[in-house]
Amino acid sequence: MQEPDWIGRKIKSCCNLIDREFNASIRKVEAASGITGMQGMVIGYLSRQGESCEVFQRDLEREFHITRSSATGLLKLMENNGLITRTPVDYDARLKRLQLTPKATTILEEVNHCIKAFEQQLRQCLTEEQVAALFHALDLLEERLS
């Protein structure tokens, strides 16, 4: 009896492959700067939010669907490596605003180049219609699982 195709297993398998390939593509940046793929994605996210936007740990937890403990460890490492600062806000001492350091901003250009090249690689085997359908299906799953 043939086992059915499982959506979760297929997505997990693709996630593992994407993670492996993305990390391989960013190794040069990692070697030069000491960052990981996830740190690169956080740097990119913070950059896209802009200086005027307040971003906190909980925003990263939501954006990347990671646990509080994973986010805490990631941010501590990034702070220790001089990539981000965490500063309390006036209206709630429990909240710490995340900001990129000049060191992270320098790394950002190299990270963006790797991300764009990797995105092109992912899209090579899909038509625009397939990309749109994939995003639609993934959005539905993400909404349902959130």
PDB file of C-alpha atoms in Angstrom:
ATOM      1  CA  MET A   1       0.000   0.000   0.000  1.00  0.00           C
ATOM      2  CA  GLN A   2       1.429   3.340  -1.060  1.00  0.00           C
ATOM      3  CA  GLU A   3       1.687   6.007   1.618  1.00  0.00           C
ATOM      4  CA  PRO A   4      -0.238   9.223   0.822  1.00  0.00           C
ATOM      5  CA  ASP A   5       1.559  12.472   0.052  1.00  0.00           C
ATOM      6  CA  TRP A   6       1.742  14.511   3.251  1.00  0.00           C
ATOM      7  CA  ILE A   7       1.705  18.298   2.857  1.00  0.00           C
ATOM      8  CA  GLY A   8       3.578  18.853   6.107  1.00  0.00           C
ATOM      9  CA  ARG A   9       6.344  16.410   5.220  1.00  0.00           C
ATOM     10  CA  LYS A  10       6.756  17.938   1.746  1.00  0.00           C
ATOM     11  CA  ILE A  11       6.928  21.470   3.155  1.00  0.00           C
ATOM     12  CA  LYS A  12       9.391  20.388   5.866  1.00  0.00           C
ATOM     13  CA  SER A  13      11.549  18.684   3.251  1.00  0.00           C
ATOM     14  CA  CYS A  14      11.527  21.828   1.075  1.00  0.00           C
ATOM     15  CA  CYS A  15      12.314  23.993   4.116  1.00  0.00           C
ATOM     16  CA  ASN A  16      15.315  21.831   4.933  1.00  0.00           C
ATOM     17  CA  LEU A  17      16.569  22.011   1.344  1.00  0.00           C
ATOM     18  CA  ILE A  18      15.993  25.762   1.140  1.00  0.00           C
ATOM     19  CA  ASP A  19      17.741  26.295   4.467  1.00  0.00           C
ATOM     20  CA  ARG A  20      20.712  24.191   3.383  1.00  0.00           C
ATOM     21  CA  GLU A  21      21.028  25.911  -0.010  1.00  0.00           C
ATOM     22  CA  PHE A  22      20.542  29.402   1.409  1.00  0.00           C
ATOM     23  CA  ASN A  23      23.165  28.814   4.075  1.00  0.00           C
ATOM     24  CA  ALA A  24      25.547  27.520   1.410  1.00  0.00           C
ATOM     25  CA  SER A  25      24.983  30.644  -0.687  1.00  0.00           C
ATOM     26  CA  ILE A  26      25.655  32.974   2.218  1.00  0.00           C
ATOM     27  CA  ARG A  27      28.785  31.202   3.511  1.00  0.00           C
ATOM     28  CA  LYS A  28      31.080  33.788   1.946  1.00  0.00           C
ATOM     29  CA  VAL A  29      29.311  36.575   3.816  1.00  0.00           C
ATOM     30  CA  GLU A  30      29.329  34.452   6.960  1.00  0.00           C
ATOM     31  CA  ALA A  31      33.054  33.803   6.674  1.00  0.00           C
ATOM     32  CA  ALA A  32      33.806  37.490   6.247  1.00  0.00           C
ATOM     33  CA  SER A  33      31.376  38.776   8.880  1.00  0.00           C
ATOM     34  CA  GLY A  34      30.656  35.842  11.209  1.00  0.00           C
ATOM     35  CA  ILE A  35      26.869  35.945  10.696  1.00  0.00           C
ATOM     36  CA  THR A  36      24.451  33.065  10.084  1.00  0.00           C
ATOM     37  CA  GLY A  37      21.640  32.895   7.535  1.00  0.00           C
ATOM     38  CA  MET A  38      19.047  33.671  10.202  1.00  0.00           C
ATOM     39  CA  GLN A  39      21.046  36.672  11.407  1.00  0.00           C
ATOM     40  CA  GLY A  40      21.171  37.879   7.806  1.00  0.00           C
ATOM     41  CA  MET A  41      17.390  37.586   7.534  1.00  0.00           C
ATOM     42  CA  VAL A  42      16.954  39.559  10.777  1.00  0.00           C
ATOM     43  CA  ILE A  43      19.317  42.265   9.505  1.00  0.00           C
ATOM     44  CA  GLY A  44      17.290  42.444   6.281  1.00  0.00           C
ATOM     45  CA  TYR A  45      13.994  42.597   8.182  1.00  0.00           C
ATOM     46  CA  LEU A  46      15.186  45.373  10.495  1.00  0.00           C
ATOM     47  CA  SER A  47      16.522  47.310   7.525  1.00  0.00           C
ATOM     48  CA  ARG A  48      13.207  47.052   5.647  1.00  0.00           C
ATOM     49  CA  GLN A  49      11.330  48.374   8.696  1.00  0.00           C
ATOM     50  CA  GLY A  50      13.414  51.550   8.670  1.00  0.00           C
ATOM     51  CA  GLU A  51      14.815  53.717  11.431  1.00  0.00           C
ATOM     52  CA  SER A  52      11.512  55.414  12.227  1.00  0.00           C
ATOM     53  CA  CYS A  53       9.735  52.107  12.929  1.00  0.00           C
ATOM     54  CA  GLU A  54      10.010  50.530  16.364  1.00  0.00           C
ATOM     55  CA  VAL A  55      10.768  46.807  16.140  1.00  0.00           C
ATOM     56  CA  PHE A  56      10.825  44.575  19.206  1.00  0.00           C
ATOM     57  CA  GLN A  57      11.673  40.949  19.892  1.00  0.00           C
ATOM     58  CA  ARG A  58       8.013  39.947  19.692  1.00  0.00           C
ATOM     59  CA  ASP A  59       7.902  41.314  16.118  1.00  0.00           C
ATOM     60  CA  LEU A  60      10.735  38.973  15.110  1.00  0.00           C
ATOM     61  CA  GLU A  61       9.004  36.057  16.848  1.00  0.00           C
ATOM     62  CA  ARG A  62       5.890  36.741  14.771  1.00  0.00           C
ATOM     63  CA  GLU A  63       7.677  37.480  11.509  1.00  0.00           C
ATOM     64  CA  PHE A  64       9.874  34.377  11.550  1.00  0.00           C
ATOM     65  CA  HIS A  65       7.552  32.113  13.587  1.00  0.00           C
ATOM     66  CA  ILE A  66      10.229  31.394  16.180  1.00  0.00           C
ATOM     67  CA  THR A  67       9.873  30.830  19.898  1.00  0.00           C
ATOM     68  CA  ARG A  68      10.714  33.432  22.497  1.00  0.00           C
ATOM     69  CA  SER A  69      13.743  31.449  23.655  1.00  0.00           C
ATOM     70  CA  SER A  70      15.067  31.103  20.088  1.00  0.00           C
ATOM     71  CA  ALA A  71      14.611  34.837  19.498  1.00  0.00           C
ATOM     72  CA  THR A  72      16.300  35.679  22.800  1.00  0.00           C
ATOM     73  CA  GLY A  73      19.340  33.549  21.981  1.00  0.00           C
ATOM     74  CA  LEU A  74      19.549  34.935  18.456  1.00  0.00           C
ATOM     75  CA  LEU A  75      19.342  38.558  19.620  1.00  0.00           C
ATOM     76  CA  LYS A  76      21.863  38.066  22.436  1.00  0.00           C
ATOM     77  CA  LEU A  77      24.340  36.640  19.944  1.00  0.00           C
ATOM     78  CA  MET A  78      23.686  39.457  17.466  1.00  0.00           C
ATOM     79  CA  GLU A  79      24.140  42.049  20.206  1.00  0.00           C
ATOM     80  CA  ASN A  80      27.368  40.408  21.420  1.00  0.00           C
ATOM     81  CA  ASN A  81      28.648  40.418  17.817  1.00  0.00           C
ATOM     82  CA  GLY A  82      27.921  44.127  17.467  1.00  0.00           C
ATOM     83  CA  LEU A  83      25.144  43.722  14.886  1.00  0.00           C
ATOM     84  CA  ILE A  84      22.230  45.210  16.852  1.00  0.00           C
ATOM     85  CA  THR A  85      21.497  47.337  19.873  1.00  0.00           C
ATOM     86  CA  ARG A  86      18.568  46.837  22.220  1.00  0.00           C
ATOM     87  CA  THR A  87      17.396  50.010  23.919  1.00  0.00           C
ATOM     88  CA  PRO A  88      14.467  50.420  26.323  1.00  0.00           C
ATOM     89  CA  VAL A  89      11.601  52.641  25.198  1.00  0.00           C
ATOM     90  CA  ASP A  90      10.267  55.432  27.429  1.00  0.00           C
ATOM     91  CA  TYR A  91       6.716  54.151  27.639  1.00  0.00           C
ATOM     92  CA  ASP A  92       7.465  50.524  28.681  1.00  0.00           C
ATOM     93  CA  ALA A  93      10.780  49.498  30.296  1.00  0.00           C
ATOM     94  CA  ARG A  94      10.066  45.839  29.433  1.00  0.00           C
ATOM     95  CA  LEU A  95      10.270  46.568  25.713  1.00  0.00           C
ATOM     96  CA  LYS A  96      13.634  46.900  24.013  1.00  0.00           C
ATOM     97  CA  ARG A  97      13.788  48.502  20.577  1.00  0.00           C
ATOM     98  CA  LEU A  98      16.006  46.662  18.104  1.00  0.00           C
ATOM     99  CA  GLN A  99      18.287  48.726  15.880  1.00  0.00           C
ATOM    100  CA  LEU A 100      21.030  47.877  13.442  1.00  0.00           C
ATOM    101  CA  THR A 101      24.572  48.991  14.127  1.00  0.00           C
ATOM    102  CA  PRO A 102      26.820  50.471  11.434  1.00  0.00           C
ATOM    103  CA  LYS A 103      28.568  47.055  11.283  1.00  0.00           C
ATOM    104  CA  ALA A 104      25.268  45.366  10.357  1.00  0.00           C
ATOM    105  CA  THR A 105      24.476  48.037   7.787  1.00  0.00           C
ATOM    106  CA  THR A 106      27.774  47.319   6.028  1.00  0.00           C
ATOM    107  CA  ILE A 107      26.998  43.604   5.941  1.00  0.00           C
ATOM    108  CA  LEU A 108      23.482  44.300   4.645  1.00  0.00           C
ATOM    109  CA  GLU A 109      24.525  44.972   1.055  1.00  0.00           C
ATOM    110  CA  GLU A 110      26.320  41.630   0.792  1.00  0.00           C
ATOM    111  CA  VAL A 111      23.407  39.825   2.444  1.00  0.00           C
ATOM    112  CA  ASN A 112      20.918  41.448   0.037  1.00  0.00           C
ATOM    113  CA  HIS A 113      22.989  40.313  -2.933  1.00  0.00           C
ATOM    114  CA  CYS A 114      22.937  36.703  -1.640  1.00  0.00           C
ATOM    115  CA  ILE A 115      19.199  36.829  -0.941  1.00  0.00           C
ATOM    116  CA  LYS A 116      18.367  38.195  -4.411  1.00  0.00           C
ATOM    117  CA  ALA A 117      20.535  35.601  -6.141  1.00  0.00           C
ATOM    118  CA  PHE A 118      18.969  32.803  -4.080  1.00  0.00           C
ATOM    119  CA  GLU A 119      15.444  34.059  -4.796  1.00  0.00           C
ATOM    120  CA  GLN A 120      16.205  34.017  -8.529  1.00  0.00           C
ATOM    121  CA  GLN A 121      17.456  30.446  -8.179  1.00  0.00           C
ATOM    122  CA  LEU A 122      14.206  29.406  -6.471  1.00  0.00           C
ATOM    123  CA  ARG A 123      12.043  31.062  -9.132  1.00  0.00           C
ATOM    124  CA  GLN A 124      13.915  29.582 -12.115  1.00  0.00           C
ATOM    125  CA  CYS A 125      11.812  26.437 -12.344  1.00  0.00           C
ATOM    126  CA  LEU A 126       8.436  28.146 -11.773  1.00  0.00           C
ATOM    127  CA  THR A 127       6.252  30.340 -13.958  1.00  0.00           C
ATOM    128  CA  GLU A 128       4.857  33.594 -12.542  1.00  0.00           C
ATOM    129  CA  GLU A 129       1.455  31.890 -12.244  1.00  0.00           C
ATOM    130  CA  GLN A 130       2.991  29.043 -10.257  1.00  0.00           C
ATOM    131  CA  VAL A 131       4.774  31.504  -7.975  1.00  0.00           C
ATOM    132  CA  ALA A 132       1.482  33.344  -7.351  1.00  0.00           C
ATOM    133  CA  ALA A 133      -0.342  30.056  -6.661  1.00  0.00           C
ATOM    134  CA  LEU A 134       2.435  28.923  -4.317  1.00  0.00           C
ATOM    135  CA  PHE A 135       2.303  32.167  -2.337  1.00  0.00           C
ATOM    136  CA  HIS A 136      -1.477  31.940  -2.170  1.00  0.00           C
ATOM    137  CA  ALA A 137      -1.395  28.357  -0.857  1.00  0.00           C
ATOM    138  CA  LEU A 138       1.355  29.144   1.650  1.00  0.00           C
ATOM    139  CA  ASP A 139      -0.521  32.236   2.867  1.00  0.00           C
ATOM    140  CA  LEU A 140      -3.615  30.110   3.476  1.00  0.00           C
ATOM    141  CA  LEU A 141      -1.612  27.514   5.416  1.00  0.00           C
ATOM    142  CA  GLU A 142       0.207  30.175   7.408  1.00  0.00           C
ATOM    143  CA  GLU A 143      -3.080  31.900   8.280  1.00  0.00           C
ATOM    144  CA  ARG A 144      -4.657  28.618   9.360  1.00  0.00           C
ATOM    145  CA  LEU A 145      -1.697  27.578  11.497  1.00  0.00           C
ATOM    146  CA  SER A 146      -1.138  30.954  13.178  1.00  0.00           C
TER     147      SER A 146
END
